Amino acid sequence: MDKLTMAHEMALKIAESGVSVDICAGLGWRYADAMQAEADKRQGGVPEAILKASNSSQLEWQPDWSVAPKHMNYFFMDRNGSKFWTVNEPDKPNRTEHVMNFTDCGGDCYAYASDQDYKGDWRNSLRKRPEMEVERRG
């Protein structure tokens, strides 16, 4: 299957959940790029060092931004395995000490993200919403 067809099919699936067309298209292409990179890697077509060096943001794990609250810009998992969406980048103590003290915002600046399947080291879990989606949400 070619990348255009793959991106189109994924965008249609995402659109079924009510996500905006702009976000669907972007996610569809990211999915197709990631699938193509994985296929190339498995076939030995592209050396792994090149894959990691070239546009690694598309190759690394990303949360499902389509289910994140629209105003949340970051995902992270703390050392206890709890997963969160946040508006602002959490500071180091919030990521390492399980100190979720967001009382200043009345709970509007974070949300639990327990439905995300991140399985890596919690220290590497911080992800920022792709700029393309941040611009289109605003």
Backbone as a chain_set.jsonl record, in Angstrom:
{"seq": "MDKLTMAHEMALKIAESGVSVDICAGLGWRYADAMQAEADKRQGGVPEAILKASNSSQLEWQPDWSVAPKHMNYFFMDRNGSKFWTVNEPDKPNRTEHVMNFTDCGGDCYAYASDQDYKGDWRNSLRKRPEMEVERRG", "coords": {"N": [[0.851, -1.175, 0.0], [0.57, 2.229, -0.835], [1.964, 5.302, 0.562], [0.236, 7.526, 0.461], [-2.327, 6.378, 0.241], [-2.344, 4.925, 2.635], [-2.126, 7.027, 4.538], [-4.482, 8.401, 3.968], [-6.475, 6.468, 4.596], [-6.002, 6.162, 7.363], [-6.525, 8.77, 8.251], [-9.265, 8.926, 7.688], [-10.247, 7.03, 9.508], [-9.547, 8.262, 11.943], [-11.081, 10.554, 11.727], [-13.626, 9.587, 12.175], [-13.918, 9.701, 14.888], [-14.583, 12.273, 15.424], [-12.643, 14.233, 15.352], [-11.048, 17.233, 14.186], [-10.694, 17.977, 10.672], [-8.204, 19.021, 9.823], [-6.421, 18.156, 11.836], [-6.782, 15.414, 11.599], [-5.672, 14.915, 9.062], [-2.959, 15.557, 9.479], [-2.262, 13.689, 11.488], [-2.771, 11.359, 10.081], [-0.792, 11.416, 8.08], [1.512, 11.359, 9.73], [1.258, 8.818, 10.823], [1.451, 7.236, 8.481], [4.077, 7.897, 7.687], [5.537, 6.889, 9.882], [4.899, 4.158, 9.695], [6.024, 3.568, 7.202], [8.723, 4.078, 7.75], [9.22, 2.1, 9.648], [8.772, -0.191, 8.08], [10.837, 0.112, 6.191], [13.022, -0.112, 7.898], [12.751, -2.77, 8.805], [13.122, -4.138, 6.44], [15.678, -3.63, 5.96], [16.246, -1.402, 4.502], [16.851, 1.241, 5.303], [19.415, 2.383, 7.289], [19.439, 2.034, 10.839], [20.655, 4.072, 12.364], [20.402, 6.292, 10.698], [17.643, 6.521, 10.586], [17.055, 7.231, 13.246], [18.348, 9.662, 13.395], [17.111, 11.251, 11.471], [14.454, 13.276, 11.54], [13.417, 12.469, 14.138], [11.259, 12.968, 15.805], [9.005, 12.053, 14.55], [9.389, 9.377, 14.598], [9.621, 8.444, 17.176], [7.77, 7.256, 20.063], [4.51, 8.545, 20.415], [1.921, 10.106, 22.249], [-1.646, 9.571, 21.956], [-2.816, 12.169, 20.616], [-5.294, 12.921, 19.76], [-7.137, 12.263, 21.669], [-6.488, 13.768, 23.801], [-7.266, 16.456, 26.037], [-8.248, 19.46, 24.443], [-6.868, 21.801, 25.161], [-4.529, 20.979, 26.321], [-1.004, 20.597, 26.253], [1.175, 18.965, 26.752], [2.419, 15.674, 27.483], [3.212, 13.366, 30.032], [4.771, 10.819, 32.054], [4.964, 10.036, 35.447], [7.391, 8.949, 37.958], [6.055, 6.99, 39.365], [4.409, 5.815, 37.589], [2.041, 7.064, 36.907], [0.122, 8.795, 34.495], [-0.097, 11.823, 32.675], [-1.773, 14.655, 31.159], [-0.803, 17.956, 30.436], [-1.098, 21.534, 30.541], [1.069, 23.348, 30.576], [4.633, 22.813, 30.31], [5.67, 20.433, 32.584], [7.497, 20.999, 35.618], [10.66, 19.726, 36.791], [10.423, 18.587, 39.498], [7.689, 17.805, 39.507], [7.695, 15.744, 37.695], [9.418, 13.891, 38.781], [9.008, 13.523, 41.522], [6.401, 12.821, 41.977], [4.669, 14.878, 42.564], [1.931, 16.311, 42.225], [0.933, 19.14, 42.222], [-1.156, 21.165, 41.321], [-2.872, 23.138, 42.128], [-3.172, 25.871, 41.744], [-4.398, 26.292, 39.34], [-6.881, 25.272, 39.492], [-7.372, 22.696, 38.602], [-7.665, 22.834, 35.872], [-5.368, 22.769, 34.377], [-4.217, 20.325, 34.131], [-4.697, 16.821, 33.406], [-5.607, 13.428, 33.894], [-4.011, 10.824, 32.066], [-4.433, 8.112, 31.732], [-5.199, 6.296, 29.803], [-3.244, 6.103, 27.898], [-0.604, 4.307, 26.265], [2.099, 4.343, 27.01], [5.183, 2.803, 27.554], [7.826, 3.041, 28.087], [10.862, 4.208, 29.735], [10.137, 6.253, 32.44], [11.513, 8.633, 32.729], [11.984, 9.48, 30.193], [9.569, 10.138, 29.117], [8.288, 12.579, 28.614], [6.44, 14.459, 26.349], [5.788, 16.823, 23.826], [2.978, 18.393, 22.426], [2.679, 18.194, 18.932], [3.727, 20.991, 17.001], [2.229, 21.692, 14.745], [-0.341, 20.828, 15.397], [-0.844, 22.369, 17.648], [-0.975, 24.957, 16.578], [-3.223, 24.722, 14.912], [-5.264, 24.175, 16.655], [-5.666, 26.498, 18.033]], "CA": [[0.0, 0.0, 0.0], [1.395, 3.431, -0.877], [1.814, 6.173, 1.73], [-0.945, 8.372, 0.32], [-3.488, 5.55, 0.592], [-2.26, 4.624, 4.065], [-2.439, 8.259, 5.265], [-5.905, 8.675, 3.75], [-7.27, 5.515, 5.377], [-5.871, 6.482, 8.783], [-7.234, 10.026, 8.484], [-10.699, 8.615, 7.727], [-10.521, 6.354, 10.795], [-9.465, 9.261, 13.008], [-12.215, 11.466, 11.54], [-14.82, 8.957, 12.74], [-14.017, 10.047, 16.303], [-15.004, 13.661, 15.532], [-11.491, 15.129, 15.351], [-11.093, 18.136, 13.031], [-10.075, 17.486, 9.439], [-6.787, 19.413, 9.81], [-5.678, 17.263, 12.73], [-6.85, 14.071, 10.993], [-4.703, 14.829, 7.959], [-1.619, 15.527, 10.06], [-2.055, 12.407, 12.154], [-2.731, 10.33, 9.042], [0.547, 11.436, 7.475], [2.502, 10.895, 10.716], [1.102, 7.368, 10.888], [2.011, 6.656, 7.255], [5.537, 8.051, 7.754], [6.059, 5.948, 10.878], [4.763, 2.803, 9.152], [7.017, 3.422, 6.14], [10.044, 4.0, 8.391], [9.336, 0.759, 10.248], [8.91, -1.156, 6.983], [12.2, 0.258, 5.666], [13.952, -0.652, 8.893], [12.627, -4.234, 8.809], [13.645, -4.66, 5.179], [17.083, -3.25, 5.861], [16.383, -0.346, 3.519], [17.424, 2.452, 5.865], [20.133, 2.065, 8.518], [18.779, 2.54, 12.042], [21.263, 5.345, 12.767], [19.81, 7.346, 9.872], [16.26, 6.671, 11.03], [17.027, 7.964, 14.506], [18.832, 11.025, 13.184], [16.241, 12.017, 10.585], [13.104, 13.556, 12.018], [13.136, 11.494, 15.18], [9.977, 13.228, 16.456], [7.974, 11.235, 13.911], [9.683, 7.97, 14.786], [9.491, 8.067, 18.574], [6.404, 7.067, 20.536], [3.729, 9.743, 20.691], [0.592, 9.809, 22.784], [-2.758, 9.797, 21.031], [-3.225, 13.553, 20.864], [-6.71, 13.119, 19.416], [-7.962, 12.07, 22.872], [-6.051, 14.725, 24.825], [-8.075, 17.682, 26.074], [-7.747, 20.368, 23.402], [-5.98, 22.844, 25.687], [-3.337, 20.366, 26.905], [0.115, 20.642, 25.31], [2.237, 18.031, 27.125], [2.135, 14.376, 28.09], [4.341, 12.764, 30.728], [4.507, 9.797, 33.066], [5.862, 10.244, 36.578], [8.145, 7.746, 38.33], [5.132, 5.994, 39.901], [3.639, 5.259, 36.486], [0.842, 7.856, 36.613], [0.283, 9.509, 33.227], [-0.802, 13.099, 32.724], [-1.764, 15.705, 30.146], [-0.672, 19.239, 31.108], [-1.098, 22.713, 29.685], [2.45, 23.826, 30.521], [5.636, 21.785, 30.556], [5.83, 20.255, 34.033], [8.873, 21.139, 36.077], [11.313, 18.47, 37.178], [9.834, 17.916, 40.669], [6.414, 17.174, 39.184], [7.927, 14.513, 36.95], [10.229, 12.929, 39.521], [8.591, 13.336, 42.91], [4.969, 12.551, 42.025], [4.083, 16.024, 43.246], [0.984, 16.917, 41.294], [0.367, 20.267, 42.945], [-1.624, 22.108, 40.319], [-4.043, 23.789, 42.709], [-3.289, 27.248, 41.266], [-5.21, 26.379, 38.123], [-8.182, 24.668, 39.738], [-7.515, 21.439, 37.877], [-7.802, 23.044, 34.428], [-4.087, 22.73, 33.671], [-3.749, 18.95, 33.992], [-5.712, 15.77, 33.372], [-5.005, 12.096, 33.865], [-3.906, 10.241, 30.725], [-4.223, 6.692, 32.02], [-5.503, 5.475, 28.631], [-2.095, 6.086, 26.99], [0.128, 3.047, 26.412], [3.543, 4.547, 27.126], [5.794, 1.729, 28.318], [9.256, 3.288, 28.226], [11.378, 4.767, 30.972], [9.369, 7.45, 32.776], [12.372, 9.811, 32.568], [11.966, 9.853, 28.775], [8.179, 10.136, 28.679], [7.756, 13.907, 28.306], [6.186, 14.727, 24.934], [5.077, 18.074, 23.543], [2.055, 18.286, 21.295], [3.312, 18.729, 17.723], [3.413, 22.404, 16.732], [1.183, 21.771, 13.741], [-1.627, 20.683, 16.067], [-1.007, 23.504, 18.549], [-1.384, 26.084, 15.746], [-4.56, 24.524, 14.354], [-6.252, 24.156, 17.728], [-5.838, 27.854, 18.539]], "C": [[0.9, 1.242, 0.0], [1.06, 4.359, 0.297], [0.576, 7.062, 1.644], [-2.198, 7.602, 0.727], [-3.511, 5.263, 2.083], [-2.647, 5.856, 4.895], [-3.929, 8.578, 5.151], [-6.779, 7.757, 4.601], [-7.193, 5.818, 6.87], [-6.617, 7.767, 9.115], [-8.744, 9.791, 8.55], [-11.092, 7.938, 9.044], [-10.535, 7.36, 11.936], [-10.666, 10.203, 12.932], [-13.5, 10.897, 12.125], [-15.011, 9.32, 14.206], [-14.385, 11.513, 16.512], [-13.869, 14.671, 15.577], [-11.536, 15.989, 14.089], [-10.293, 17.578, 11.855], [-8.584, 17.809, 9.403], [-5.946, 18.476, 10.657], [-5.664, 15.85, 12.163], [-5.797, 13.905, 9.913], [-3.288, 14.724, 8.506], [-1.308, 14.203, 10.725], [-1.971, 11.268, 11.145], [-1.355, 10.25, 8.392], [1.616, 10.966, 8.458], [2.459, 9.381, 10.834], [1.75, 6.705, 9.669], [3.538, 6.755, 7.245], [6.153, 7.051, 8.725], [5.993, 4.514, 10.364], [5.802, 2.561, 8.056], [8.419, 3.291, 6.729], [10.255, 2.621, 9.007], [9.507, -0.307, 9.171], [10.315, -1.101, 6.4], [13.212, -0.356, 6.62], [13.929, -2.179, 8.88], [13.18, -4.868, 7.537], [15.113, -4.326, 4.995], [17.318, -2.107, 4.904], [17.048, 0.911, 4.038], [18.136, 2.08, 7.158], [19.477, 2.734, 9.721], [19.354, 3.882, 12.496], [20.683, 6.511, 11.977], [18.372, 7.585, 10.298], [16.177, 7.501, 12.302], [17.418, 9.419, 14.3], [17.859, 11.867, 12.364], [14.829, 12.098, 11.145], [12.661, 12.57, 13.084], [11.807, 11.74, 15.872], [8.862, 12.406, 15.824], [8.186, 9.756, 14.181], [9.526, 7.528, 16.234], [8.018, 7.931, 18.952], [5.756, 8.423, 20.791], [2.407, 9.324, 21.306], [-0.462, 10.059, 21.714], [-3.323, 11.181, 21.32], [-4.693, 13.788, 20.545], [-7.618, 12.936, 20.63], [-7.55, 13.005, 24.004], [-7.009, 15.91, 24.856], [-7.423, 18.729, 25.166], [-6.762, 21.411, 23.916], [-4.707, 22.291, 26.332], [-2.23, 20.251, 25.862], [1.217, 19.644, 25.592], [1.663, 16.738, 27.676], [3.386, 13.978, 28.864], [3.85, 11.692, 31.692], [5.466, 10.061, 34.215], [6.499, 8.913, 36.992], [7.269, 6.653, 38.92], [4.24, 5.375, 38.831], [2.349, 5.986, 36.18], [1.114, 8.7, 35.373], [-0.627, 10.728, 33.222], [-0.721, 13.849, 31.407], [-1.58, 16.992, 30.938], [-0.678, 20.366, 30.082], [0.336, 23.19, 29.478], [3.406, 22.676, 30.789], [5.839, 21.643, 32.059], [7.293, 20.419, 34.433], [9.382, 19.802, 36.605], [10.688, 17.833, 38.427], [8.504, 17.227, 40.375], [6.597, 15.868, 38.439], [8.626, 13.462, 37.799], [9.708, 12.609, 40.909], [7.111, 12.981, 43.062], [4.258, 13.649, 42.82], [3.164, 16.722, 42.25], [0.248, 18.035, 42.026], [-0.019, 21.347, 41.95], [-2.844, 22.873, 40.834], [-4.24, 25.217, 42.198], [-4.209, 27.374, 40.062], [-6.572, 25.714, 38.303], [-8.417, 23.392, 38.958], [-7.645, 21.587, 36.378], [-6.491, 22.911, 33.673], [-3.49, 21.322, 33.628], [-4.937, 18.001, 33.951], [-4.979, 14.432, 33.355], [-5.063, 11.539, 32.445], [-3.691, 8.738, 30.846], [-4.492, 5.791, 30.821], [-4.335, 5.396, 27.639], [-1.196, 4.893, 27.297], [1.643, 3.219, 26.49], [4.14, 3.471, 28.036], [7.293, 1.925, 28.536], [9.633, 3.789, 29.61], [10.662, 6.084, 31.25], [10.185, 8.726, 32.569], [12.367, 10.327, 31.131], [10.551, 10.04, 28.235], [7.643, 11.494, 28.237], [7.645, 14.103, 26.798], [5.42, 16.036, 24.82], [4.172, 17.841, 22.347], [2.739, 18.865, 20.066], [2.816, 20.133, 17.41], [2.26, 22.555, 15.749], [-0.182, 21.704, 14.411], [-1.89, 21.847, 17.015], [-1.539, 24.689, 17.762], [-2.831, 25.925, 15.283], [-5.64, 24.49, 15.416], [-6.627, 25.571, 18.137], [-6.754, 28.652, 17.734]], "O": [[1.877, 1.302, 0.747], [0.017, 4.221, 0.937], [-0.066, 7.321, 2.661], [-3.033, 8.116, 1.472], [-4.559, 5.344, 2.724], [-3.412, 5.739, 5.852], [-4.559, 8.979, 6.129], [-7.717, 8.217, 5.252], [-8.202, 5.741, 7.57], [-7.275, 7.847, 10.152], [-9.427, 10.392, 9.379], [-12.138, 8.238, 9.618], [-11.417, 7.325, 12.794], [-11.207, 10.604, 13.962], [-14.378, 11.658, 12.533], [-16.128, 9.259, 14.72], [-14.491, 11.961, 17.654], [-14.11, 15.854, 15.817], [-12.003, 15.536, 13.044], [-9.346, 16.811, 12.031], [-7.78, 16.969, 8.999], [-4.871, 18.05, 10.235], [-4.646, 15.162, 12.238], [-5.111, 12.884, 9.851], [-2.504, 13.894, 8.047], [-0.22, 13.654, 10.55], [-1.2, 10.326, 11.325], [-0.818, 9.163, 8.178], [2.535, 10.247, 8.065], [3.5, 8.731, 10.932], [2.5, 5.739, 9.803], [4.218, 5.812, 6.842], [7.175, 6.436, 8.422], [6.926, 3.738, 10.571], [6.391, 1.483, 7.983], [9.216, 2.48, 6.258], [11.337, 2.044, 8.9], [10.305, -1.23, 9.336], [10.921, -2.14, 6.141], [14.145, -1.038, 6.197], [14.983, -2.812, 8.938], [13.651, -6.005, 7.559], [15.721, -4.697, 3.991], [18.459, -1.85, 4.521], [17.746, 1.589, 3.284], [17.509, 1.508, 8.05], [19.014, 3.871, 9.628], [18.608, 4.741, 12.967], [20.493, 7.597, 12.523], [17.927, 8.731, 10.364], [15.321, 8.378, 12.419], [16.879, 10.309, 14.959], [17.794, 13.082, 12.55], [14.111, 11.1, 11.209], [11.633, 11.91, 12.935], [11.26, 10.817, 16.477], [7.875, 12.092, 16.489], [7.263, 8.959, 14.013], [9.317, 6.343, 16.492], [7.135, 8.428, 18.252], [6.391, 9.334, 21.322], [1.836, 8.302, 20.926], [-0.187, 10.687, 20.691], [-4.202, 11.339, 22.168], [-5.276, 14.764, 21.018], [-8.755, 13.407, 20.621], [-8.194, 13.03, 25.053], [-7.512, 16.325, 23.812], [-6.2, 18.86, 25.13], [-5.899, 21.859, 23.161], [-3.891, 23.061, 26.838], [-2.482, 19.857, 24.724], [2.115, 19.477, 24.767], [0.576, 16.71, 28.254], [4.501, 14.224, 28.405], [2.684, 11.663, 32.086], [6.655, 10.286, 33.988], [6.174, 7.868, 36.428], [7.689, 5.498, 38.975], [3.412, 4.514, 39.128], [1.617, 5.575, 35.279], [2.202, 9.253, 35.217], [-1.763, 10.682, 33.692], [0.237, 13.716, 30.645], [-2.149, 17.118, 32.022], [-0.314, 20.179, 28.921], [0.767, 23.411, 28.346], [3.037, 21.684, 31.417], [6.147, 22.623, 32.737], [8.203, 20.036, 33.697], [8.608, 18.872, 36.832], [10.441, 16.627, 38.417], [8.222, 16.17, 40.939], [5.754, 14.975, 38.534], [8.45, 12.266, 37.567], [9.952, 11.515, 41.419], [6.626, 12.855, 44.186], [3.372, 13.38, 43.631], [3.589, 17.621, 41.523], [-0.915, 17.887, 42.401], [0.707, 22.323, 41.763], [-3.74, 23.213, 40.062], [-5.362, 25.723, 42.215], [-4.741, 28.452, 39.796], [-7.336, 25.61, 37.343], [-9.565, 23.044, 38.681], [-7.727, 20.586, 35.666], [-6.492, 22.938, 32.443], [-2.373, 21.143, 33.141], [-6.034, 18.332, 34.401], [-3.859, 14.334, 32.854], [-6.033, 11.753, 31.718], [-2.861, 8.164, 30.142], [-4.06, 4.639, 30.812], [-4.433, 4.688, 26.637], [-1.043, 4.511, 28.458], [2.389, 2.331, 26.077], [3.662, 3.255, 29.15], [7.953, 1.06, 29.11], [8.819, 3.788, 30.533], [10.592, 6.942, 30.371], [9.624, 9.78, 32.269], [12.709, 11.484, 30.884], [10.357, 10.096, 27.021], [6.627, 11.549, 27.543], [8.619, 13.939, 26.063], [4.521, 16.32, 25.612], [4.551, 17.178, 21.381], [3.33, 19.94, 20.154], [1.628, 20.426, 17.54], [1.416, 23.437, 15.902], [-1.089, 22.445, 14.034], [-3.036, 22.27, 17.172], [-2.46, 25.365, 18.22], [-3.583, 26.899, 15.265], [-6.808, 24.745, 15.122], [-7.762, 25.827, 18.539], [-6.993, 29.819, 18.046]]}, "num_chains": 1, "name": "protein.A"}
